[in-house]
mmCIF file of C-alpha atoms in Angstrom:
data_model
loop_
_atom_site.group_PDB
_atom_site.id
_atom_site.type_symbol
_atom_site.label_atom_id
_atom_site.label_comp_id
_atom_site.label_asym_id
_atom_site.label_seq_id
_atom_site.Cartn_x
_atom_site.Cartn_y
_atom_site.Cartn_z
ATOM 1 C CA TRP A 1 24.741 138.133 95.142
ATOM 2 C CA ILE A 2 23.205 136.664 91.381
ATOM 3 C CA LEU A 3 19.307 136.859 92.248
ATOM 4 C CA LEU A 4 19.901 140.293 94.330
ATOM 5 C CA SER A 5 21.556 141.864 90.213
ATOM 6 C CA ASP A 6 18.850 139.702 88.436
ATOM 7 C CA ARG A 7 15.925 141.619 90.633
ATOM 8 C CA ILE A 8 18.028 145.322 90.498
ATOM 9 C CA VAL A 9 18.051 144.589 86.168
ATOM 10 C CA ASN A 10 14.685 143.179 86.269
ATOM 11 C CA THR A 11 13.078 146.386 87.950
ATOM 12 C CA PHE A 12 15.426 148.964 86.433
ATOM 13 C CA VAL A 13 14.961 147.500 82.653
ATOM 14 C CA ALA A 14 11.533 146.597 81.413
ATOM 15 C CA ASP A 15 12.196 145.574 77.810
ATOM 16 C CA VAL A 16 12.712 142.338 77.552
ATOM 17 C CA ASP A 17 16.022 142.595 74.995
ATOM 18 C CA ALA A 18 17.397 144.832 76.780
ATOM 19 C CA ARG A 19 17.480 143.137 80.299
ATOM 20 C CA HIS A 20 18.659 139.562 77.906
ATOM 21 C CA VAL A 21 21.579 141.470 76.634
ATOM 22 C CA LEU A 22 22.281 143.165 79.718
ATOM 23 C CA GLN A 23 22.331 140.650 81.679
ATOM 24 C CA THR A 24 24.765 138.591 79.052
ATOM 25 C CA TYR A 25 27.084 141.762 80.168
ATOM 26 C CA LYS A 26 26.529 140.935 83.934
ATOM 27 C CA GLY A 27 27.228 137.480 83.499
ATOM 28 C CA TRP A 28 30.343 138.358 81.568
ATOM 29 C CA PHE A 29 31.369 140.897 84.034
ATOM 30 C CA TYR A 30 30.823 138.212 86.669
ATOM 31 C CA VAL A 31 32.814 135.411 84.724
ATOM 32 C CA PHE A 32 35.325 138.671 83.975
ATOM 33 C CA VAL A 33 35.831 139.244 88.166
ATOM 34 C CA THR A 34 35.460 135.882 89.407
ATOM 35 C CA GLY A 35 38.468 134.750 86.733
ATOM 36 C CA VAL A 36 40.857 138.078 88.511
ATOM 37 C CA CYS A 37 39.826 136.599 91.931
ATOM 38 C CA LEU A 38 41.348 133.684 90.629
ATOM 39 C CA TYR A 39 44.343 134.454 88.923
ATOM 40 C CA GLY A 40 45.109 137.059 92.492
ATOM 41 C CA LEU A 41 44.498 133.801 94.131
ATOM 42 C CA ILE A 42 46.678 131.692 92.244
ATOM 43 C CA ARG A 43 49.429 134.787 91.509
ATOM 44 C CA ALA A 44 49.792 134.854 95.437
ATOM 45 C CA SER A 45 49.580 131.092 96.231
ATOM 46 C CA VAL A 46 52.952 130.457 93.888
ATOM 47 C CA ARG A 47 54.523 133.502 95.515
ATOM 48 C CA ARG A 48 54.087 132.135 98.548
ATOM 49 C CA THR A 49 55.141 128.497 97.196
ATOM 50 C CA GLU A 50 58.210 130.504 95.442
ATOM 51 C CA ARG A 51 59.218 131.970 98.830
ATOM 52 C CA ILE A 52 58.903 129.077 100.549
ATOM 53 C CA ASP A 53 61.302 127.231 97.675
ATOM 54 C CA GLU A 54 63.797 129.801 98.140
ATOM 55 C CA ALA A 55 64.049 129.567 101.970
ATOM 56 C CA ARG A 56 64.442 125.887 101.339
ATOM 57 C CA ILE A 57 67.215 126.209 99.264
ATOM 58 C CA ALA A 58 68.764 128.359 100.973
ATOM 59 C CA THR A 59 68.392 126.495 103.780
ATOM 60 C CA LEU A 60 70.235 123.738 102.378
ATOM 61 C CA GLU A 61 73.065 126.147 101.363
ATOM 62 C CA ARG A 62 73.464 126.497 104.794
ATOM 63 C CA TYR A 63 73.836 123.077 105.646
ATOM 64 C CA ASP A 64 75.822 122.245 102.268
ATOM 65 C CA GLN A 65 78.617 125.255 104.111
ATOM 66 C CA LEU A 66 77.819 123.394 107.490
ATOM 67 C CA VAL A 67 79.195 120.084 106.595
ATOM 68 C CA GLU A 68 81.759 120.846 103.727
ATOM 69 C CA ASN A 69 83.924 123.383 107.080
ATOM 70 C CA ALA A 70 83.819 121.496 109.214
ATOM 71 C CA ASN A 71 86.687 120.982 110.690
ATOM 72 C CA ASP A 72 85.759 116.809 111.094
ATOM 73 C CA ALA A 73 85.354 113.986 108.668
ATOM 74 C CA ILE A 74 81.943 113.727 106.850
ATOM 75 C CA PHE A 75 80.983 111.044 105.278
ATOM 76 C CA THR A 76 78.561 108.546 104.905
ATOM 77 C CA LEU A 77 78.681 104.124 103.813
ATOM 78 C CA ASP A 78 76.135 102.629 101.731
ATOM 79 C CA VAL A 79 75.758 99.182 102.968
ATOM 80 C CA ASP A 80 78.669 97.084 101.356
ATOM 81 C CA GLY A 81 81.178 100.231 103.594
ATOM 82 C CA LYS A 82 81.851 102.579 100.312
ATOM 83 C CA PHE A 83 81.890 106.262 100.424
ATOM 84 C CA THR A 84 78.714 107.748 99.006
ATOM 85 C CA ALA A 85 79.696 111.002 100.053
ATOM 86 C CA VAL A 86 82.190 112.825 101.512
ATOM 87 C CA ASN A 87 83.357 116.500 102.860
ATOM 88 C CA ARG A 88 86.357 118.477 102.890
ATOM 89 C CA ALA A 89 88.298 117.304 106.007
ATOM 90 C CA VAL A 90 87.751 113.558 104.754
ATOM 91 C CA SER A 91 90.346 114.620 101.877
ATOM 92 C CA SER A 92 92.133 116.854 104.045
ATOM 93 C CA ILE A 93 92.875 114.106 106.657
ATOM 94 C CA THR A 94 93.377 110.403 104.575
ATOM 95 C CA GLY A 95 94.901 112.799 101.558
ATOM 96 C CA TYR A 96 92.931 111.454 98.803
ATOM 97 C CA ALA A 97 90.467 113.847 96.381
ATOM 98 C CA GLU A 98 87.095 113.628 97.041
ATOM 99 C CA PRO A 99 86.680 110.970 94.028
ATOM 100 C CA GLU A 100 89.263 108.374 94.509
ATOM 101 C CA LEU A 101 87.415 108.107 97.686
ATOM 102 C CA LEU A 102 83.868 107.932 96.428
ATOM 103 C CA ALA A 103 85.583 105.399 94.256
ATOM 104 C CA MET A 104 86.922 103.037 97.462
ATOM 105 C CA ARG A 105 85.675 101.386 100.388
ATOM 106 C CA PHE A 106 86.648 102.026 104.197
ATOM 107 C CA GLU A 107 88.029 99.430 104.862
ATOM 108 C CA GLU A 108 90.922 100.635 102.366
ATOM 109 C CA ILE A 109 91.607 103.295 104.167
ATOM 110 C CA LEU A 110 91.897 101.562 107.367
ATOM 111 C CA ALA A 111 95.264 100.057 108.899
ATOM 112 C CA GLU A 112 94.803 96.058 108.545
ATOM 113 C CA ASP A 113 94.122 95.724 112.625
ATOM 114 C CA HIS A 114 91.269 98.234 112.503
ATOM 115 C CA ARG A 115 89.425 96.807 109.681
ATOM 116 C CA ASP A 116 86.774 94.429 111.641
ATOM 117 C CA TYR A 117 85.386 98.297 112.154
ATOM 118 C CA VAL A 118 83.769 97.741 108.588
ATOM 119 C CA PHE A 119 82.275 94.819 109.841
ATOM 120 C CA HIS A 120 80.277 96.019 112.598
ATOM 121 C CA LEU A 121 79.510 99.125 111.121
ATOM 122 C CA LEU A 122 78.005 96.811 108.562
ATOM 123 C CA ASP A 123 76.683 94.255 110.187
ATOM 124 C CA PRO A 124 72.912 93.707 110.240
ATOM 125 C CA GLN A 125 71.505 93.606 114.005
ATOM 126 C CA ASN A 126 73.873 96.721 114.533
ATOM 127 C CA THR A 127 71.740 98.869 112.522
ATOM 128 C CA GLN A 128 69.384 99.097 114.674
ATOM 129 C CA ASN A 129 71.700 100.560 117.458
ATOM 130 C CA PRO A 130 72.637 103.840 118.899
ATOM 131 C CA THR A 131 75.061 106.032 118.328
ATOM 132 C CA SER A 132 79.002 104.251 118.346
ATOM 133 C CA VAL A 133 81.901 106.499 118.722
ATOM 134 C CA ARG A 134 85.213 103.649 118.006
ATOM 135 C CA GLU A 135 88.607 105.118 118.032
ATOM 136 C CA VAL A 136 90.658 103.555 114.362
ATOM 137 C CA LYS A 137 93.872 104.028 113.198
ATOM 138 C CA ILE A 138 94.200 104.965 109.017
ATOM 139 C CA LYS A 139 96.394 104.732 106.306
ATOM 140 C CA CYS A 140 96.247 107.479 104.144
ATOM 141 C CA LYS A 141 97.779 108.142 100.775
ATOM 142 C CA ASP A 142 101.241 109.079 101.531
ATOM 143 C CA GLY A 143 101.462 105.994 103.699
ATOM 144 C CA ARG A 144 100.755 107.796 107.275
ATOM 145 C CA ILE A 145 99.359 106.575 109.992
ATOM 146 C CA GLY A 146 96.717 108.543 111.859
ATOM 147 C CA PHE A 147 93.215 107.765 114.533
ATOM 148 C CA LEU A 148 90.379 109.127 114.187
ATOM 149 C CA GLU A 149 87.798 108.946 116.673
ATOM 150 C CA VAL A 150 84.598 108.355 114.606
ATOM 151 C CA SER A 151 81.271 108.362 115.772
ATOM 152 C CA SER A 152 78.473 105.909 113.866
ATOM 153 C CA ARG A 153 74.893 105.550 113.868
ATOM 154 C CA PRO A 154 72.682 103.389 111.187
ATOM 155 C CA LEU A 155 70.600 106.390 108.511
ATOM 156 C CA SER A 156 67.821 105.069 106.314
ATOM 157 C CA LEU A 157 67.152 107.392 102.736
ATOM 158 C CA LYS A 158 63.763 108.328 101.635
ATOM 159 C CA ASP A 159 64.168 105.624 99.063
ATOM 160 C CA ASN A 160 64.410 102.488 102.321
ATOM 161 C CA ARG A 161 68.105 102.296 100.991
ATOM 162 C CA ALA A 162 70.061 101.962 104.355
ATOM 163 C CA SER A 163 72.778 103.890 105.411
ATOM 164 C CA ILE A 164 75.529 104.743 107.850
ATOM 165 C CA GLU A 165 76.583 108.598 108.138
ATOM 166 C CA ASN A 166 79.838 108.819 110.019
ATOM 167 C CA ILE A 167 81.698 111.916 112.000
ATOM 168 C CA ALA A 168 85.381 111.776 112.386
ATOM 169 C CA ARG A 169 87.786 113.754 113.798
ATOM 170 C CA ASP A 170 91.530 113.972 113.950
ATOM 171 C CA VAL A 171 92.554 112.069 116.764
ATOM 172 C CA THR A 172 96.635 111.385 115.470
ATOM 173 C CA LEU A 173 98.163 113.990 118.099
ATOM 174 C CA ARG A 174 96.803 111.843 120.550
ATOM 175 C CA HIS A 175 99.169 108.863 120.069
#
């Protein structure tokens, strides 16, 4: 493209000074066109990235709503058995507010005769096992006794912290 335009200029312009001026304008024109093309490509890329980010945020918001509005209790525990995340159902079932739960360990809401479940969950050798399901007795904030069917599985987070993901269904009415 550049060589072709150089030949065209050389063919139609005989004056050397005029040719140099025209070559300079031609160079600036190419720089301008290249800049406009790069701007268009970068702008299209940024728009695509923004659309992807908006879609990802919308997906995360839907996921958060799904978890928050679930009828089953969904919570995670760290390797010490401390609550790290809880949904509304955990608060509804236990009677503890979310901030209270996040300051507690799971064993604190378990009845005395069911606290061995936490030790089973936190056993380092258990982290390779598939999902385990067990019914446990809990002591609610108001003193009521309830029963949960808890499905637990180990979960490794991206920052290499181990965690335990739990989904529990209130089965108190079965007892």
